[in-house]
């Protein structure tokens, strides 16, 4: 309307709206009849900010690091979702070398809940033990993991881990975590809701999964190897129980309510 009545104005409609939005003109948004009817669109994170998250943390960066430090153990991190329409999800950690996996129940698949898990583990076992067990974490580019600085930096602003990201749509770059999720799906098939489960239920499930022997581990169980490779205080915090071979259940019956 303004431009129609004043063709001498040398600015586009978009430019005028930007000036009004920034307060450069005395006209306010409320003075524009259409403006107040429109929802403000969220532009989301900028491309530059998105790139900054991954700077120095790409899969290529990880390969370069491992070439220099080949004995570094990798912890693969991921989430397992419940059925659509429900909130709770599982945050999983897979420790290389022993195939041990731990899972934490998240109230929802949000980054703040992931950070809370990191903080609770560090608070319980100390920064040194946390850094020893989680020295390097590889994960995907899911929205729940888009706060690398907050995950890497813990109590007293000490660095507790280093986060690296798989390339887009390349979950195969963390194959051990993906493979081990098959055990979870034996007990909680696709379409299962986690909303009715407690962390105690998840601990029971992971106790059975980690007690099952694997041919790839020379007939040993992840639990047995974890006792040799992971800090004892971490295993104590996980509060898992070694299940006798004849009592292991890897079916939905384990968590049947």
C-alpha positions as a printed Julia matrix, in Angstrom:
257×3 Matrix{Float64}:
  0.0     0.0    0.0
  2.81    2.43   0.91
  4.65    1.73  -2.34
  1.44    2.01  -4.35
  0.71    5.46  -2.92
  4.34    6.6   -3.06
  6.02    5.29  -6.23
  8.86    7.74  -5.69
 10.22    5.59  -2.82
 13.35    3.89  -4.23
 13.12    0.74  -2.07
 11.51   -2.65  -2.46
  8.78   -3.94  -0.14
 11.21   -6.39   1.46
 13.76   -3.63   2.15
 11.13   -1.44   3.76
  9.96   -4.32   5.95
 13.53   -4.94   7.07
 13.96   -1.27   7.98
 10.74   -1.32   9.99
 11.73   -4.6   11.7
 15.09   -3.15  12.74
 13.56    0.09  14.07
 15.24    2.3   11.5
 11.88    3.9   10.64
  9.28    5.43  12.93
  6.63    3.1   11.5
  6.05    0.0   13.66
  4.93   -3.5   12.71
  1.61   -2.88  14.42
  0.96   -0.06  11.93
  1.03   -2.57   9.07
 -2.31   -4.41   8.87
 -0.92   -7.49   7.15
  2.32   -7.68   9.07
  0.71   -8.59  12.4
 -1.17  -11.47  10.79
  1.95  -13.27   9.64
  3.89  -15.73  11.76
  7.56  -14.92  12.09
  9.44  -17.66  10.3
 12.38  -19.2   12.04
 15.36  -19.21   9.73
 17.0   -21.98  11.76
 20.74  -22.31  12.16
 22.71  -20.61   9.43
 24.82  -22.6    7.02
 27.93  -20.96   8.46
 26.97  -21.97  12.01
 26.22  -25.49  10.81
 29.66  -25.77   9.24
 31.29  -24.42  12.4
 29.85  -27.32  14.41
 31.7   -29.84  12.27
 34.95  -27.92  11.8
 37.74  -30.21  12.98
 35.19  -32.91  13.87
 34.44  -34.59  10.53
 34.97  -38.25   9.73
 37.97  -37.21   7.64
 39.41  -35.42  10.68
 38.86  -38.59  12.7
 40.73  -40.7   10.17
 43.64  -38.27  10.25
 43.71  -38.44  14.06
 43.62  -42.24  14.1
 46.43  -42.38  11.58
 48.59  -40.52  14.1
 47.17  -42.27  17.18
 46.02  -45.72  15.94
 45.57  -47.24  19.4
 42.88  -44.76  20.44
 39.65  -46.47  21.47
 36.45  -45.21  19.92
 33.07  -44.99  21.62
 30.23  -44.94  19.1
 27.14  -42.99  20.19
 23.63  -43.18  18.77
 19.95  -43.08  19.64
 17.28  -45.75  19.3
 13.77  -44.41  18.78
 10.5   -45.75  20.05
  7.35  -45.88  17.96
  6.08  -42.74  16.27
  3.99  -40.46  18.45
  5.79  -41.33  21.7
  8.58  -39.36  23.35
 11.19  -41.5   25.06
 14.29  -42.75  23.25
 17.49  -44.59  24.11
 20.94  -43.03  24.07
 23.5   -45.75  23.39
 27.26  -45.96  23.84
 29.24  -48.77  22.2
 32.8   -49.27  23.45
 35.22  -50.59  20.84
 37.41  -53.56  21.64
 34.94  -55.19  24.02
 31.61  -54.64  22.18
 30.1   -53.46  25.46
 27.05  -51.25  25.04
 25.23  -49.09  27.55
 21.85  -47.45  27.0
 20.18  -44.55  28.77
 16.52  -43.68  28.66
 15.95  -40.12  27.44
 12.7   -38.28  28.15
 12.89  -37.09  24.54
 15.43  -36.98  21.73
 16.78  -33.54  22.63
 20.37  -32.37  23.06
 19.76  -31.18  26.63
 18.9   -34.72  27.71
 22.04  -36.07  26.04
 24.12  -33.48  27.9
 22.43  -34.45  31.17
 23.6   -38.04  30.7
 27.17  -36.88  30.06
 27.08  -34.67  33.14
 25.65  -37.37  35.4
 28.3   -39.89  34.36
 31.13  -37.41  34.82
 29.78  -36.27  38.18
 29.62  -39.88  39.38
 33.01  -41.16  38.19
 35.09  -38.0   37.85
 36.52  -36.2   34.85
 39.66  -38.36  34.62
 37.74  -41.65  34.46
 35.23  -40.14  32.04
 38.04  -39.01  29.74
 39.63  -42.45  30.0
 36.46  -44.3   28.99
 35.1   -41.73  26.5
 38.29  -40.24  25.1
 36.88  -40.14  21.57
 33.21  -40.36  20.57
 31.92  -40.92  17.04
 28.28  -40.13  16.33
 25.94  -39.1   13.53
 24.62  -35.65  12.7
 21.3   -36.0   14.48
 19.87  -32.86  16.06
 20.33  -34.33  19.54
 24.11  -34.26  19.08
 24.45  -30.73  17.69
 26.07  -29.27  20.82
 29.64  -30.63  20.63
 31.17  -27.93  22.83
 28.72  -28.65  25.65
 29.33  -32.4   25.35
 33.1   -32.09  25.17
 33.48  -29.65  28.04
 32.48  -30.8   31.51
 32.91  -29.77  35.12
 35.28  -26.87  35.79
 35.46  -26.34  32.01
 37.77  -29.33  31.64
 37.77  -31.21  28.34
 36.27  -34.64  28.99
 36.0   -36.05  25.46
 36.36  -35.29  21.74
 33.32  -35.54  19.47
 33.55  -36.54  15.8
 30.71  -36.84  13.29
 29.98  -39.31  10.51
 29.45  -37.89   7.05
 25.8   -37.11   6.16
 23.7   -40.23   5.54
 26.67  -42.47   6.36
 25.65  -44.33   9.51
 27.75  -47.25   8.22
 30.78  -45.29   9.42
 29.83  -46.37  12.96
 28.98  -50.0   12.14
 29.51  -51.53  15.59
 26.84  -49.39  17.21
 24.4   -50.05  14.39
 25.08  -53.8   14.55
 24.66  -53.97  18.31
 21.28  -52.26  18.07
 20.05  -55.53  16.57
 20.25  -57.02  20.08
 18.07  -54.21  21.42
 15.56  -54.8   18.64
 15.33  -58.49  19.54
 13.92  -57.39  22.89
 12.26  -54.14  21.76
 11.19  -54.66  18.13
 10.55  -51.73  15.8
  7.31  -50.07  16.83
  7.96  -50.57  20.55
  7.33  -47.54  22.76
  9.89  -46.82  25.48
  7.5   -44.52  27.36
  6.42  -47.2   29.85
  9.96  -48.34  30.63
 12.22  -47.16  33.44
 16.0   -46.99  33.5
 15.87  -50.11  35.66
 14.16  -51.92  32.77
 16.82  -50.71  30.35
 19.59  -51.82  32.72
 18.02  -55.29  32.84
 17.95  -55.45  29.06
 21.58  -54.31  28.74
 22.65  -56.8   31.42
 21.28  -59.66  29.3
 22.7   -58.26  26.04
 26.18  -57.71  27.47
 26.23  -61.14  29.12
 25.68  -62.98  25.83
 28.9   -64.48  24.47
 30.08  -63.54  20.98
 32.12  -65.52  18.48
 33.8   -62.27  17.46
 35.11  -61.98  21.04
 36.54  -65.48  21.13
 33.55  -66.87  22.98
 33.68  -64.22  25.7
 30.94  -61.79  26.61
 31.15  -57.99  26.35
 30.61  -57.88  30.12
 33.68  -60.04  30.77
 35.89  -57.92  28.53
 34.51  -54.65  29.87
 35.71  -55.63  33.33
 39.23  -55.74  31.9
 39.07  -52.66  29.69
 36.77  -50.07  31.28
 37.17  -48.16  34.57
 35.57  -50.09  37.42
 33.84  -46.96  38.69
 32.13  -46.64  35.31
 30.87  -50.22  35.42
 29.67  -49.64  38.98
 27.78  -46.56  37.82
 26.17  -48.48  34.94
 24.83  -50.91  37.57
 24.54  -53.86  35.21
 24.48  -57.47  36.39
 26.24  -60.39  34.73
 23.59  -62.95  33.77
 24.4   -66.7   33.8
 24.44  -68.14  30.24
 21.42  -70.4   30.85
 19.33  -67.47  32.11
 19.93  -64.99  29.27
 16.73  -63.84  27.54
 16.96  -61.92  24.27
 13.26  -61.75  23.39
 10.4   -59.31  24.16
  9.43  -61.6   27.04
 12.28  -60.08  29.07
 10.51  -56.74  29.5
  6.94  -57.94  29.23
  4.81  -55.96  31.66
